[in-house]
Amino acid sequence: MNRKTLVLPAVVGLLAPVLAGCGASDEAGDGGEPIVVGTTDTFVTTKAFPAPFDPALAYEAASWNILRNTFQTLMALPRSGGEPVPEAASRCGFSDQNNEQYRCTLRSGMKFANGHPLTADDVKFSVDRTLKIKDPNGPVSLLSGVDAVEAPNDRQIVFHLKSPDATFPYKLATPAAAIVDAQVYHGAKLRNGFAVDGSGPYTLRTEERGGQVVSAVFSRNPHYKGGLKLKNDQVEMRFLKNADAMEDALKKGDIDLMTRSMSPEQIGRLERGDTEGVDVVEAPGQEIRYLGFDTDDGTAGRKAVRQAMAEVVDRQALVRDVYDRTAQPLYSIVPSSVGSHVNSFFNKYGDPSPEKARRTLRAAGIDTPVKLRLTYTTDHYGAATAKEFRTLRRQLEASGLFDVSVKGVPWKTFRPAQSDGEYQVYGMGWFPDFPDADNFMDPFFAKNNFLNTPYRNDTIRDRLIPQTRRQTERSAAAAGFEQAQDIVADEVPVLPLWQGKQYVATRDDVTGAEWALSSSSVLQLWELGRETSG
């Protein structure tokens, strides 16, 4: 049977999947054959990334797929979205009116998968460790607001924050706050390689060749204590060379599910029902794609150049010609499915207009054509990325205002070089850590930001981000977020391009696929099971 399963948003800013038509339920049985998941993600150890599965370093969706299934955090986002709920903790909450002190109590009898006891000292050790290692490619920015961590006894943890932060429970629900075993991990060094010792729902065993993972087996952790209900005993993740190989494996039944990264053409074929026995799940997503700029560069550093690019780029044509209907144009760094979004770029620049761009450059005394080099990663965001950058080059050059060259670089080289400021203009994606507008502001514009960009705006950094974090009721932060988005549209330190939808393709005996992806595009392997007869 071929069918399409559609997941729709239940509330603005949060994703609550609802299954339309036939599909899985919470009653899917445990046990049975392992579920085999295919992906085009790659994990290889390099000098810049010697420890892909260490929570102090891992900070991208592929690695977090591993971490969320093997480590616990004090808090977790619930299945249907909403505010974080306790996971390794039995309860958590702010203990003061200013949102500067956050207390948690661990569940009783907690253990790591290796049998070691898990105590409040391990939680303190884990947070202190990430802050001490402070890897520039890691998630330390999510915890940078922590001033001190106390462990008064084996089950109590107290976080003292440098300033009020109503989003702190969300940050404790990310792998940045994953709890590691203090008996195994070094307090000041990364754990090189692919070994994992956590207390999450699964243990991990990897198969490696030449320093690269070729398969990963997730087995039910008998010591797990948390709020998740596992629908299977084992999941195997296979890492395939490209999207075509992944699709072939699904059709043959060698894998049961595939998601990252499917091409628009594949999604269209599978949705048309060309393959018997394969189902497709579609969900709204919060993944965004954008151009970043070295604002210290002699050319890209000139605001008029960036504004002229914003006036030329045709997002509608880009998503039509490259991504079909699997993406939608994005006119802000904050996606439309997140609260406080405004179409700031459209409001300022309107429809694409080479003539407006020409006037912008002329007023700034900039000669044309402006020479630019756009750099993208060849193996991280899917096969369509190369076509996307060829399309961007054609759009910019068709205006007569730009002379553009394009270069593709493997991710293992691209990310360190981008962080070191080696690229004039570069393509990046962002899968949010949590569904709040703060997570589309702080990582890009705060001190020690994720992009390591030289761009600085004191109004956003010193006033608007702190101001919005004081608002426990997040809708009250909307005015500050809207002002920040308008500033970004005016100064163009980044140029948002599109917002993606999420897709999962499965064999039709697999249940739970409608819950397999979180709103942040992270795989929730525990939701997957198999239909049983009878």
PDB file of C-alpha atoms in Angstrom, residues 43 53 66 193-196 203-209 212-218 237 239:
ATOM      1  CA  PHE A  43      31.031  10.940  10.866  1.00  0.00           C
ATOM      2  CA  PHE A  53      29.927  12.296  19.771  1.00  0.00           C
ATOM      3  CA  ILE A  66      23.284  10.268  18.118  1.00  0.00           C
ATOM      4  CA  GLY A 193      36.748   8.825  18.789  1.00  0.00           C
ATOM      5  CA  PHE A 194      33.174   7.554  18.769  1.00  0.00           C
ATOM      6  CA  ALA A 195      32.705   5.980  22.215  1.00  0.00           C
ATOM      7  CA  VAL A 196      29.616   7.013  24.189  1.00  0.00           C
ATOM      8  CA  THR A 203      23.571   2.221  24.240  1.00  0.00           C
ATOM      9  CA  LEU A 204      25.700   2.662  21.133  1.00  0.00           C
ATOM     10  CA  ARG A 205      28.033   0.343  19.234  1.00  0.00           C
ATOM     11  CA  THR A 206      29.719   1.661  16.092  1.00  0.00           C
ATOM     12  CA  GLU A 207      31.481  -0.013  13.187  1.00  0.00           C
ATOM     13  CA  GLU A 208      34.295   2.063  11.722  1.00  0.00           C
ATOM     14  CA  ARG A 209      36.491   1.946   8.650  1.00  0.00           C
ATOM     15  CA  GLN A 212      34.723   6.869   9.591  1.00  0.00           C
ATOM     16  CA  VAL A 213      31.539   5.354  10.996  1.00  0.00           C
ATOM     17  CA  VAL A 214      29.777   2.998   8.571  1.00  0.00           C
ATOM     18  CA  SER A 215      27.060   1.749  10.932  1.00  0.00           C
ATOM     19  CA  ALA A 216      25.796   2.456  14.429  1.00  0.00           C
ATOM     20  CA  VAL A 217      23.690   0.069  16.489  1.00  0.00           C
ATOM     21  CA  PHE A 218      21.422   1.466  19.208  1.00  0.00           C
ATOM     22  CA  MET A 237      21.749   3.353  11.525  1.00  0.00           C
ATOM     23  CA  PHE A 239      25.528   5.596   6.563  1.00  0.00           C
TER      24      PHE A 239
END
